mmCIF file of C-alpha atoms in Angstrom:
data_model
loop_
_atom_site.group_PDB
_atom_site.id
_atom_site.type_symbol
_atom_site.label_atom_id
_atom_site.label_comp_id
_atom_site.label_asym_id
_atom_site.label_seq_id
_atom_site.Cartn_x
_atom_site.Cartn_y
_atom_site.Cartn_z
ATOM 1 C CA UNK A 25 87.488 79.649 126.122
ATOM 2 C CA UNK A 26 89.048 81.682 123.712
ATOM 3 C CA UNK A 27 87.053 82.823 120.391
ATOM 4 C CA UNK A 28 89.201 83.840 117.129
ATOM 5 C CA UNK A 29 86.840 85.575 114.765
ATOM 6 C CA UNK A 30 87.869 86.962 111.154
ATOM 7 C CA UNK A 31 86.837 89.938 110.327
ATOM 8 C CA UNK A 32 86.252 90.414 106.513
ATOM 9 C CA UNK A 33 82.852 88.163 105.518
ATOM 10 C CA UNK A 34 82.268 87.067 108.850
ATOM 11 C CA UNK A 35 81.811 90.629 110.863
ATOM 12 C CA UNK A 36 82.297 93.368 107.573
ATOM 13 C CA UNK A 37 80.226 93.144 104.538
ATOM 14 C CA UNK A 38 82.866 92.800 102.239
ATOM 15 C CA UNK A 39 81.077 92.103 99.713
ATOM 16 C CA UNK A 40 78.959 95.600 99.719
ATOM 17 C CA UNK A 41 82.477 97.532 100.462
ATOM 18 C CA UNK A 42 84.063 95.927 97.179
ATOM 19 C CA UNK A 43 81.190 97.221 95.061
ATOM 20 C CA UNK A 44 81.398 100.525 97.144
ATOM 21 C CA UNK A 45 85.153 100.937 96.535
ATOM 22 C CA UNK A 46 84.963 100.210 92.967
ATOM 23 C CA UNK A 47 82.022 103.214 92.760
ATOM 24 C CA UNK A 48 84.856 105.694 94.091
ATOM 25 C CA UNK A 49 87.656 104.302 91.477
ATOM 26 C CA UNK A 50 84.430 104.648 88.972
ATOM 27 C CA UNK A 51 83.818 108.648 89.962
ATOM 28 C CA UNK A 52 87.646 109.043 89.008
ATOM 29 C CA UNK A 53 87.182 108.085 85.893
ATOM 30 C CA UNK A 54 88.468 104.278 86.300
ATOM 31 C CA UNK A 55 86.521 101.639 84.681
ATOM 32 C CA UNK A 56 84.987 98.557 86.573
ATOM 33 C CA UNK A 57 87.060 96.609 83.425
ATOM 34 C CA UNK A 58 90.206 98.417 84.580
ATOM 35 C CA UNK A 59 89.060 98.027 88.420
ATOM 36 C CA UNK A 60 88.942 93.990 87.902
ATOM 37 C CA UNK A 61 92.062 93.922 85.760
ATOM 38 C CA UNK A 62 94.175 95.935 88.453
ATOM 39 C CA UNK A 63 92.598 93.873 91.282
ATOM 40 C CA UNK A 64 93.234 90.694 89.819
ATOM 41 C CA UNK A 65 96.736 91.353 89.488
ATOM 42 C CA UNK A 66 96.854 89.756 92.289
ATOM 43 C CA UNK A 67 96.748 85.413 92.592
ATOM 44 C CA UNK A 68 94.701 84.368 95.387
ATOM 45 C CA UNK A 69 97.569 81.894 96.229
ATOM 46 C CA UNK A 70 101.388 82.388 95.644
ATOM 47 C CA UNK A 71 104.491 80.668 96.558
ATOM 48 C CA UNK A 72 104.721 82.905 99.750
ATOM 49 C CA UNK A 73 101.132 82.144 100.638
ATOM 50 C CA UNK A 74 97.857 84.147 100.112
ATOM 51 C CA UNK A 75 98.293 87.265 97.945
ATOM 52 C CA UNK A 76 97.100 90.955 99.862
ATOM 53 C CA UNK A 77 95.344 93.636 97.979
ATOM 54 C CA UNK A 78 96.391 96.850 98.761
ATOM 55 C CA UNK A 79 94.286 99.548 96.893
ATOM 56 C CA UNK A 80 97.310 102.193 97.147
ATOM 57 C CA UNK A 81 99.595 100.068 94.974
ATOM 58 C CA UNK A 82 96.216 99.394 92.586
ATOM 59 C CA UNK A 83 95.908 103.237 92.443
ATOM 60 C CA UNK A 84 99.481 103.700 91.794
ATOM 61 C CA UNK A 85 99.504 101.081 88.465
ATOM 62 C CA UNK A 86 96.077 102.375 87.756
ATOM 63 C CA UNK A 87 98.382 105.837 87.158
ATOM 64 C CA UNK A 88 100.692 104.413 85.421
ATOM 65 C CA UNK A 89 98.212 102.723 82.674
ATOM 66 C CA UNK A 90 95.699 105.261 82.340
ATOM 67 C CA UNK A 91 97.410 109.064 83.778
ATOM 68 C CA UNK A 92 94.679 108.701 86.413
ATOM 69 C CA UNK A 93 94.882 111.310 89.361
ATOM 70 C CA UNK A 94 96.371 109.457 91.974
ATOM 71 C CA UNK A 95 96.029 112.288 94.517
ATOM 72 C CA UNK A 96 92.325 112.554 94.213
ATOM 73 C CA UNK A 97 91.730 108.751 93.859
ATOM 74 C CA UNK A 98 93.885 108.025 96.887
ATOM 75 C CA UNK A 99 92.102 111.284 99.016
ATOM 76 C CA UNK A 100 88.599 109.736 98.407
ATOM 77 C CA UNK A 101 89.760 106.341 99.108
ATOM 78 C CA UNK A 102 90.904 107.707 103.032
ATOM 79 C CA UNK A 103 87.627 109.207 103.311
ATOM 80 C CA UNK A 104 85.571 106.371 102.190
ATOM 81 C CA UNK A 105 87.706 104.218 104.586
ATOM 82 C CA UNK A 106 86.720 106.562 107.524
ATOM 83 C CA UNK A 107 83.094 105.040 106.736
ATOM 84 C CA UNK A 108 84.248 101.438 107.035
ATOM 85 C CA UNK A 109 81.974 100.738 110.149
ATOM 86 C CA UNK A 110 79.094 101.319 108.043
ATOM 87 C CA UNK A 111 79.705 98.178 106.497
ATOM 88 C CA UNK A 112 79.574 95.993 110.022
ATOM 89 C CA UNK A 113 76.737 93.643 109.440
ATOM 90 C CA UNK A 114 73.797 94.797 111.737
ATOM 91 C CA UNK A 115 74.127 92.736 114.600
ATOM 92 C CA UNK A 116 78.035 92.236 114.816
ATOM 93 C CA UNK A 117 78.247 94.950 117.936
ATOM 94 C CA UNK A 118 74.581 93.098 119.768
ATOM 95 C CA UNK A 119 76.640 89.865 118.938
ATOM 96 C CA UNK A 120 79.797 91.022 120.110
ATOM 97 C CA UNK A 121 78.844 92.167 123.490
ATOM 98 C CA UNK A 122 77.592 88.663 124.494
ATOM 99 C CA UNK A 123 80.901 87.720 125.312
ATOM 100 C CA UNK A 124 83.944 88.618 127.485
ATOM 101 C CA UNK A 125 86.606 90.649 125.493
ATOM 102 C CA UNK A 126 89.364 88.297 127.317
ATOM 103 C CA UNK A 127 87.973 85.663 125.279
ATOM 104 C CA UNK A 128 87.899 87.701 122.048
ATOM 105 C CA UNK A 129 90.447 87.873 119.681
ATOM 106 C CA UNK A 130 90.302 89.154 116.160
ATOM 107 C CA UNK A 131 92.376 87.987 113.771
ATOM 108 C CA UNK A 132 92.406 88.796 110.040
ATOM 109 C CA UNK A 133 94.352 88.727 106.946
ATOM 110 C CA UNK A 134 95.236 91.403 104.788
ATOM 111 C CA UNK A 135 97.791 93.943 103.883
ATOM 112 C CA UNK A 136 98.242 95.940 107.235
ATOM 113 C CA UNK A 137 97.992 99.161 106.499
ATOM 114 C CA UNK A 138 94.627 98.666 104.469
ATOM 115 C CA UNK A 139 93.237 96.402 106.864
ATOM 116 C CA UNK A 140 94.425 98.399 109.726
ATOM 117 C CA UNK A 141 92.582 101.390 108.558
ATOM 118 C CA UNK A 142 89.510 98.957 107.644
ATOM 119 C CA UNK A 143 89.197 97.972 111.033
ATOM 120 C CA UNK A 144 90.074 100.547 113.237
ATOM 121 C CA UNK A 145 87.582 102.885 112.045
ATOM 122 C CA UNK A 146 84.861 100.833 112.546
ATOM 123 C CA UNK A 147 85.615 100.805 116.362
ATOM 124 C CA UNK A 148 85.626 97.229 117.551
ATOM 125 C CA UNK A 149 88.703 97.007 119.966
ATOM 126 C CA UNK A 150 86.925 97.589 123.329
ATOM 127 C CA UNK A 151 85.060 94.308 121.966
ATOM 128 C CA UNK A 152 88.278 91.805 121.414
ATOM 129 C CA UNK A 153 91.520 91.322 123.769
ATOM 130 C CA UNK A 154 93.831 91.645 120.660
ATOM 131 C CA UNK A 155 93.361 92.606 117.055
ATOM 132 C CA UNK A 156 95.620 90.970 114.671
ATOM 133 C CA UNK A 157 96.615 91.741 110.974
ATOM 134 C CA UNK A 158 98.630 89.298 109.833
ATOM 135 C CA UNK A 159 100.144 88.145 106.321
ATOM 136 C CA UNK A 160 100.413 84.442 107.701
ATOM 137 C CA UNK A 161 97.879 81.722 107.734
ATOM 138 C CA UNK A 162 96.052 82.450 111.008
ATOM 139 C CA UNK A 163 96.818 78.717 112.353
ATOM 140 C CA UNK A 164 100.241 80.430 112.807
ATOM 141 C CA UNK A 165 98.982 83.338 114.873
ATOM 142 C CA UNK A 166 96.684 80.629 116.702
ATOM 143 C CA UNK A 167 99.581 78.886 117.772
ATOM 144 C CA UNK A 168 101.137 81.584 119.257
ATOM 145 C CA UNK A 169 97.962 82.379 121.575
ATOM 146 C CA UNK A 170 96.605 78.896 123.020
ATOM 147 C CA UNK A 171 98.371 76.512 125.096
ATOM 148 C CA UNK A 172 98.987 72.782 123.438
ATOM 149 C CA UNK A 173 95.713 71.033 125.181
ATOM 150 C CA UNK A 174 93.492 74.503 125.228
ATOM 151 C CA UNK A 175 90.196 74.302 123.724
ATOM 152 C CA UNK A 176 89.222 77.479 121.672
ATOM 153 C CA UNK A 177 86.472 78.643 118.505
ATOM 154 C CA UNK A 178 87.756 79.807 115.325
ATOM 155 C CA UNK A 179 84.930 81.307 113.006
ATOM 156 C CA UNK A 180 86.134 81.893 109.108
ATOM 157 C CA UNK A 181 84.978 81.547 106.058
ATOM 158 C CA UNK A 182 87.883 80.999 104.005
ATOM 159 C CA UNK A 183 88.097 77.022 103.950
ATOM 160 C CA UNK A 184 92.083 77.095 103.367
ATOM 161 C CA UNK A 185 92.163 79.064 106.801
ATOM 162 C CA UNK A 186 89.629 76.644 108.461
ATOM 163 C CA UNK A 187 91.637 73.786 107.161
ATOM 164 C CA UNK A 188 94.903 75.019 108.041
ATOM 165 C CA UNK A 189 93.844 74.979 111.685
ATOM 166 C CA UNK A 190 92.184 72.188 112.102
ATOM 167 C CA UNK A 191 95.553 70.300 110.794
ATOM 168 C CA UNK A 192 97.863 72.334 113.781
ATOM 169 C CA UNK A 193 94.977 71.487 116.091
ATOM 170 C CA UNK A 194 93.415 68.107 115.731
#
């Protein structure tokens, strides 16, 4: 049976990453206010569907409002993302390695080269069959993998995801 896990919230502490990236936007001289404000420029939903963050477009606006340097913000930002498996919840790899990586498929939303970098360097492909990024709603991606009748597992915790599959697959 195949098993569709996301990756932010359900594998990654996001949660602990978020206040760790704003601490590096802090150190260059960018206030949490100014963090937020940046951040939220972007609607959770929008006519095209869910909104990505990317932190290199954030870092290029936070330039333009406050003659931040972009250089250094954007050269700590690569090395903090080289840490991103420090944020794996504990047991993600024990939990992982319970199952066979022909049933494993990750599949997460974000903008791609962000997420890309998010999860690649905290080495979980010898774990899943496929990684996805995608910019769709992952009942699209679904659809693409399983076969009309096939039974499969999809662990999120966005409810408009959750909700989004169970309506393809009923």
């Amino acid at each position: 049976m195949k098993i569709f896990l996301d990756f932010d919230d359900v594998l990654f502490n996001t949660k602990a990453f978020k206040k760790d990236l704003i601490a590096i936007f802090k150190k260059n001289k960018v206030s949490k206010k100014d963090f937020l404000a940046t951040y939220k420029d972007y609607p959770t939903v929008t006519k095209k569907g869910l909104q990505k963050y990317d932190p290199f477009e954030q870092i290029k606006r936070l330039k333009e409002k406050l003659s931040v340097n972009g250089v250094k913000i954007k050269k700590d930002l690569l090395h903090f993302l080289a840490k991103s498996s420090d944020y794996l919840f504990k047991d993600v790899k024990k939990f992982l390695q319970k199952f066979d990586k022909k049933d494993l498929y990750l599949v997460s939303y974000g903008q791609t080269g962000f997420q890309d970098k998010k999860i690649a360097n905290c080495d979980l492909e010898k774990y899943f069959r496929k990684i996805i990024v995608t910019d769709k709603m992952k009942a699209e991606v679904i659809k693409r993998l399983v076969g009309q009748k096939e039974k499969f597992v999809f662990v999120d915790d966005r409810v408009d995801q959750i909700e989004a599959v169970k309506k393809k697959f009923p």
